Tab-separated table of C-alpha atoms and ligand atoms in Angstrom:
chain	number	residue	atom	x	y	z
A	1	MET	CA	35.436	0.307	-29.919
A	2	PRO	CA	37.289	-2.095	-27.581
A	3	ASP	CA	37.149	-2.118	-23.811
A	4	ALA	CA	40.454	-2.168	-21.935
A	5	VAL	CA	40.215	-5.868	-21.132
A	6	PRO	CA	40.136	-8.559	-23.852
A	7	ASP	CA	36.747	-10.329	-24.110
A	8	ALA	CA	38.178	-13.701	-23.075
A	9	LEU	CA	39.572	-12.285	-19.814
A	10	HIS	CA	36.361	-10.375	-19.152
A	11	HIS	CA	34.354	-13.610	-19.552
A	12	TYR	CA	36.816	-15.541	-17.371
A	13	ALA	CA	36.378	-12.898	-14.641
A	14	GLU	CA	32.597	-13.107	-15.030
A	15	MET	CA	32.673	-16.903	-14.691
A	16	HIS	CA	34.468	-16.556	-11.342
A	17	THR	CA	32.204	-13.815	-10.043
A	18	SER	CA	28.978	-14.409	-8.107
A	19	PRO	CA	26.093	-15.113	-10.494
A	20	GLU	CA	23.999	-12.283	-11.876
A	21	PRO	CA	20.696	-12.299	-9.919
A	22	SER	CA	17.710	-13.430	-12.014
A	23	LEU	CA	15.974	-10.004	-12.126
A	24	LEU	CA	19.204	-8.395	-13.338
A	25	GLN	CA	19.552	-11.144	-15.978
A	26	LYS	CA	16.046	-10.234	-17.128
A	27	ILE	CA	16.805	-6.483	-17.226
A	28	ASN	CA	20.008	-7.213	-19.133
A	29	ARG	CA	18.171	-9.416	-21.650
A	30	GLU	CA	15.202	-7.068	-22.122
A	31	THR	CA	17.489	-4.042	-22.492
A	32	TYR	CA	19.418	-5.799	-25.277
A	33	VAL	CA	16.214	-6.795	-27.094
A	34	GLN	CA	14.031	-3.723	-26.543
A	35	VAL	CA	16.159	-0.618	-25.883
A	36	SER	CA	18.586	1.256	-28.097
A	37	GLN	CA	22.250	1.517	-27.103
A	38	PRO	CA	22.032	-1.505	-24.743
A	39	HIS	CA	25.825	-1.612	-24.306
A	40	MET	CA	25.381	1.324	-21.861
A	41	LEU	CA	24.111	-1.125	-19.222
A	42	SER	CA	26.767	-2.003	-16.618
A	43	GLY	CA	26.374	-5.777	-16.961
A	44	HIS	CA	27.184	-8.800	-14.811
A	45	LEU	CA	30.820	-8.171	-13.781
A	46	GLN	CA	30.620	-4.430	-13.179
A	47	GLY	CA	27.187	-4.810	-11.595
A	48	ARG	CA	28.521	-7.266	-9.031
A	49	LEU	CA	31.456	-4.916	-8.382
A	50	LEU	CA	29.078	-1.984	-7.764
A	51	SER	CA	27.027	-4.168	-5.433
A	52	MET	CA	30.151	-5.344	-3.568
A	53	ILE	CA	31.497	-1.792	-3.115
A	54	SER	CA	28.116	-0.585	-1.895
A	55	LYS	CA	27.856	-3.493	0.577
A	56	LEU	CA	31.331	-2.640	1.918
A	57	ILE	CA	30.381	1.030	2.423
A	58	ARG	CA	26.813	0.470	3.676
A	59	PRO	CA	25.717	3.954	2.488
A	60	ALA	CA	22.725	5.832	3.856
A	61	VAL	CA	22.437	7.992	0.729
A	62	ILE	CA	23.571	7.017	-2.768
A	63	LEU	CA	23.472	9.310	-5.795
A	64	GLU	CA	23.543	7.811	-9.268
A	65	VAL	CA	23.935	10.060	-12.318
A	66	GLY	CA	22.686	8.135	-15.372
A	67	THR	CA	19.948	5.548	-14.688
A	68	PHE	CA	19.352	4.114	-18.186
A	69	THR	CA	17.260	0.941	-17.544
A	70	GLY	CA	17.916	0.824	-13.803
A	71	TYR	CA	20.419	-2.042	-13.765
A	72	SER	CA	23.211	-0.303	-11.837
A	73	ALA	CA	20.730	1.439	-9.507
A	74	ILE	CA	19.501	-1.960	-8.305
A	75	CYS	CA	23.092	-3.230	-7.907
A	76	LEU	CA	24.090	-0.182	-5.827
A	77	ALA	CA	20.889	-0.236	-3.752
A	78	GLU	CA	21.729	-3.797	-2.634
A	79	GLY	CA	24.246	-2.256	-0.232
A	80	LEU	CA	22.030	0.479	1.276
A	81	ARG	CA	21.822	0.464	5.034
A	82	LYS	CA	18.353	0.044	6.574
A	83	GLY	CA	16.293	3.155	5.891
A	84	GLY	CA	18.752	4.316	3.227
A	85	VAL	CA	17.842	5.855	-0.103
A	86	LEU	CA	19.277	5.927	-3.620
A	87	HIS	CA	18.600	8.936	-5.855
A	88	THR	CA	19.055	8.195	-9.540
A	89	ILE	CA	18.833	10.782	-12.320
A	90	ASP	CA	18.228	10.449	-16.048
A	91	HIS	CA	17.005	12.977	-18.590
A	92	ASN	CA	15.446	10.277	-20.776
A	93	ASP	CA	11.826	10.087	-19.594
A	94	GLU	CA	11.004	7.300	-22.096
A	95	LEU	CA	12.703	4.748	-19.831
A	96	ALA	CA	11.118	5.929	-16.559
A	97	ASP	CA	8.143	3.510	-16.542
A	98	ARG	CA	10.414	0.572	-17.318
A	99	CYS	CA	12.762	1.560	-14.471
A	100	GLU	CA	9.920	2.000	-11.973
A	101	LYS	CA	8.603	-1.471	-12.914
A	102	TYR	CA	12.032	-3.026	-12.343
A	103	PHE	CA	12.497	-1.198	-9.004
A	104	GLU	CA	9.094	-2.539	-7.935
A	105	GLU	CA	10.051	-6.083	-8.985
A	106	ALA	CA	13.291	-5.752	-7.026
A	107	GLY	CA	11.278	-4.798	-3.929
A	108	MET	CA	13.180	-1.501	-3.928
A	109	ALA	CA	10.439	0.953	-4.947
A	110	GLN	CA	10.664	2.637	-1.539
A	111	GLN	CA	14.464	2.938	-1.565
A	112	ILE	CA	15.140	4.030	-5.161
A	113	ILE	CA	13.905	7.481	-6.183
A	114	LEU	CA	14.050	8.209	-9.895
A	115	HIS	CA	14.436	11.865	-10.911
A	116	THR	CA	13.784	12.753	-14.530
A	117	GLY	CA	15.644	15.756	-15.880
A	118	ASP	CA	19.069	17.212	-16.356
A	119	ALA	CA	21.501	16.000	-13.692
A	120	ALA	CA	23.210	19.376	-13.182
A	121	ASP	CA	19.817	20.943	-12.379
A	122	ILE	CA	18.650	18.147	-10.095
A	123	ILE	CA	21.777	17.371	-8.010
A	124	PRO	CA	21.686	20.667	-6.033
A	125	SER	CA	18.053	20.000	-5.044
A	126	LEU	CA	18.773	16.586	-3.480
A	127	ALA	CA	19.309	16.073	0.223
A	128	GLY	CA	22.774	14.781	1.015
A	129	PRO	CA	25.278	14.116	2.309
A	130	PHE	CA	26.108	11.501	-0.322
A	131	ASP	CA	28.022	8.481	0.980
A	132	LEU	CA	28.371	6.913	-2.452
A	133	VAL	CA	28.095	8.536	-5.889
A	134	PHE	CA	28.114	6.767	-9.261
A	135	LEU	CA	28.874	8.962	-12.293
A	136	ASP	CA	27.674	7.281	-15.482
A	137	ALA	CA	25.970	9.940	-17.633
A	138	ASP	CA	27.295	12.452	-20.189
A	139	LYS	CA	31.105	12.408	-20.182
A	140	PRO	CA	31.670	16.172	-20.786
A	141	ASN	CA	29.927	16.902	-17.463
A	142	TYR	CA	31.773	14.451	-15.180
A	143	ALA	CA	33.971	17.277	-13.862
A	144	LYS	CA	30.895	19.418	-13.157
A	145	TYR	CA	29.169	16.553	-11.318
A	146	PHE	CA	32.334	15.953	-9.274
A	147	ASP	CA	32.378	19.629	-8.269
A	148	LEU	CA	28.665	19.540	-7.395
A	149	VAL	CA	29.021	16.590	-5.011
A	150	ILE	CA	32.490	16.679	-3.471
A	151	ASP	CA	31.667	19.253	-0.769
A	152	ARG	CA	28.480	17.366	0.028
A	153	MET	CA	30.242	14.110	0.842
A	154	PRO	CA	31.593	12.988	4.228
A	155	SER	CA	35.179	11.985	4.770
A	156	GLY	CA	35.304	8.366	3.553
A	157	GLY	CA	32.587	8.990	0.963
A	158	VAL	CA	33.237	7.332	-2.401
A	159	ILE	CA	32.704	8.465	-5.984
A	160	LEU	CA	32.740	5.825	-8.710
A	161	ALA	CA	33.133	7.113	-12.272
A	162	ASP	CA	32.504	4.797	-15.228
A	163	ASN	CA	34.141	4.716	-18.683
A	164	VAL	CA	37.302	6.478	-17.540
A	165	LEU	CA	39.368	4.588	-20.153
A	166	TYR	CA	36.847	5.549	-22.830
A	167	HIS	CA	37.346	2.498	-25.046
A	168	THR	CA	41.143	2.991	-24.673
A	169	GLU	CA	40.882	6.371	-26.445
A	170	VAL	CA	42.533	8.046	-23.429
A	171	LEU	CA	45.810	6.536	-24.679
A	172	ARG	CA	45.657	8.477	-27.960
A	173	PRO	CA	47.308	11.875	-28.366
A	174	GLU	CA	44.750	14.570	-27.555
A	175	GLU	CA	44.323	15.735	-31.150
A	176	LYS	CA	43.197	12.208	-32.097
A	177	GLN	CA	40.658	11.864	-29.276
A	178	SER	CA	36.878	12.312	-29.603
A	179	ASN	CA	35.280	15.099	-27.545
A	180	ASN	CA	34.078	12.558	-24.984
A	181	ALA	CA	37.567	11.075	-24.615
A	182	LYS	CA	39.057	14.565	-24.246
A	183	ALA	CA	36.575	15.339	-21.465
A	184	ILE	CA	37.302	12.046	-19.729
A	185	SER	CA	41.065	12.625	-19.999
A	186	ALA	CA	40.658	16.077	-18.444
A	187	PHE	CA	38.450	14.612	-15.687
A	188	ASN	CA	41.032	11.909	-14.947
A	189	ARG	CA	43.799	14.531	-14.652
A	190	LYS	CA	41.605	16.711	-12.429
A	191	VAL	CA	40.877	13.837	-10.020
A	192	ALA	CA	44.505	12.693	-9.920
A	193	ALA	CA	45.607	16.257	-9.018
A	194	ASP	CA	42.938	16.847	-6.340
A	195	ASP	CA	44.452	16.328	-2.894
A	196	ARG	CA	41.046	16.179	-1.212
A	197	VAL	CA	40.703	12.642	-2.591
A	198	GLU	CA	42.639	9.414	-3.014
A	199	SER	CA	41.930	7.386	-6.117
A	200	VAL	CA	42.487	4.047	-7.839
A	201	MET	CA	41.681	3.541	-11.502
A	202	LEU	CA	40.447	0.011	-12.142
A	203	THR	CA	40.814	-1.477	-15.624
A	204	VAL	CA	37.525	-3.333	-15.272
A	205	ARG	CA	35.437	-3.256	-18.466
A	206	ASP	CA	35.757	0.356	-19.772
A	207	GLY	CA	37.567	1.641	-16.667
A	208	LEU	CA	36.056	2.409	-13.274
A	209	PHE	CA	37.557	5.201	-11.150
A	210	LEU	CA	37.358	4.552	-7.412
A	211	ILE	CA	37.674	7.919	-5.665
A	212	ARG	CA	37.574	8.268	-1.867
A	213	LYS	CA	37.229	11.611	-0.097
A	214	LYS	CA	39.933	11.963	2.574
B	1	SAM	C1	25.675	4.799	-19.669
B	1	SAM	S1	23.980	5.142	-19.431
B	1	SAM	C2	23.745	4.686	-17.727
B	1	SAM	C3	23.852	3.192	-17.523
B	1	SAM	C4	23.442	2.713	-16.144
B	1	SAM	N1	24.109	3.467	-15.097
B	1	SAM	C5	23.803	1.258	-16.002
B	1	SAM	O1	24.947	0.970	-15.629
B	1	SAM	O2	22.987	0.393	-16.320
B	1	SAM	C6	23.963	6.893	-19.374
B	1	SAM	C7	22.591	7.521	-19.110
B	1	SAM	O3	22.822	8.894	-18.795
B	1	SAM	C8	21.732	9.659	-19.262
B	1	SAM	N2	22.166	11.047	-19.387
B	1	SAM	C9	23.035	11.575	-20.290
B	1	SAM	N3	23.202	12.887	-20.077
B	1	SAM	C10	22.430	13.210	-19.007
B	1	SAM	C11	22.181	14.427	-18.295
B	1	SAM	N4	22.769	15.566	-18.652
B	1	SAM	N5	21.345	14.388	-17.238
B	1	SAM	C12	20.740	13.230	-16.882
B	1	SAM	N6	20.931	12.058	-17.522
B	1	SAM	C13	21.767	12.045	-18.560
B	1	SAM	C14	21.349	8.965	-20.586
B	1	SAM	O4	19.990	9.240	-20.913
B	1	SAM	C15	21.634	7.495	-20.292
B	1	SAM	O5	20.450	6.792	-19.946
């Protein structure tokens, strides 16, 4: 399924973006060789965007929903303020050792806390407030995750939601959309109608929603 942006433009943007740090290149490479569904990893361009946004916000607490192999967690943690912490959640415990090894190699083992289990169960147990939230797990639950965090964010807090163009499926009539695309479409409408937030949908890669609490 295609992303919103043609490959050639995506590569052009990557070529004019700061280089992917060597550890992230290694995680990217190893994920593609050793892990199933490697396309789930954020990658060079989106990873640098996550890092840039985090560095602009300088969050004390970041929440990531959907760790996978830890690539985006490391990108987001680059912007943590001194003493800050990133909580990342994934229900796939098979990748936990790999993630912990990468966090160690990044020198971020103290800042990144990996929680294994279902995100909807774990989020309420985490200490907020959350300055920055990255939603990148199961699409049908994006709306639930939004509801779980929005009242636990300060004014100016930011939610980033990935895959909000869902391989361009959001453009199809609803009856021709997959269940994931239907859920994403409903989430996009919900965010656009919520006057507690202001939002910008970026057509980077598979669509990244930038949502700021007023
Ligand atoms: C797209 S991948 C995350 C990619 C990662 N953020 C990155 O950019 O490299 C989505 C992850 O969400 C996890 N996931 C899916 N449903 C979940 C749930 N209900 N609770 C926790 N994790 C979940 C999957 O196991 C998968 O590793």
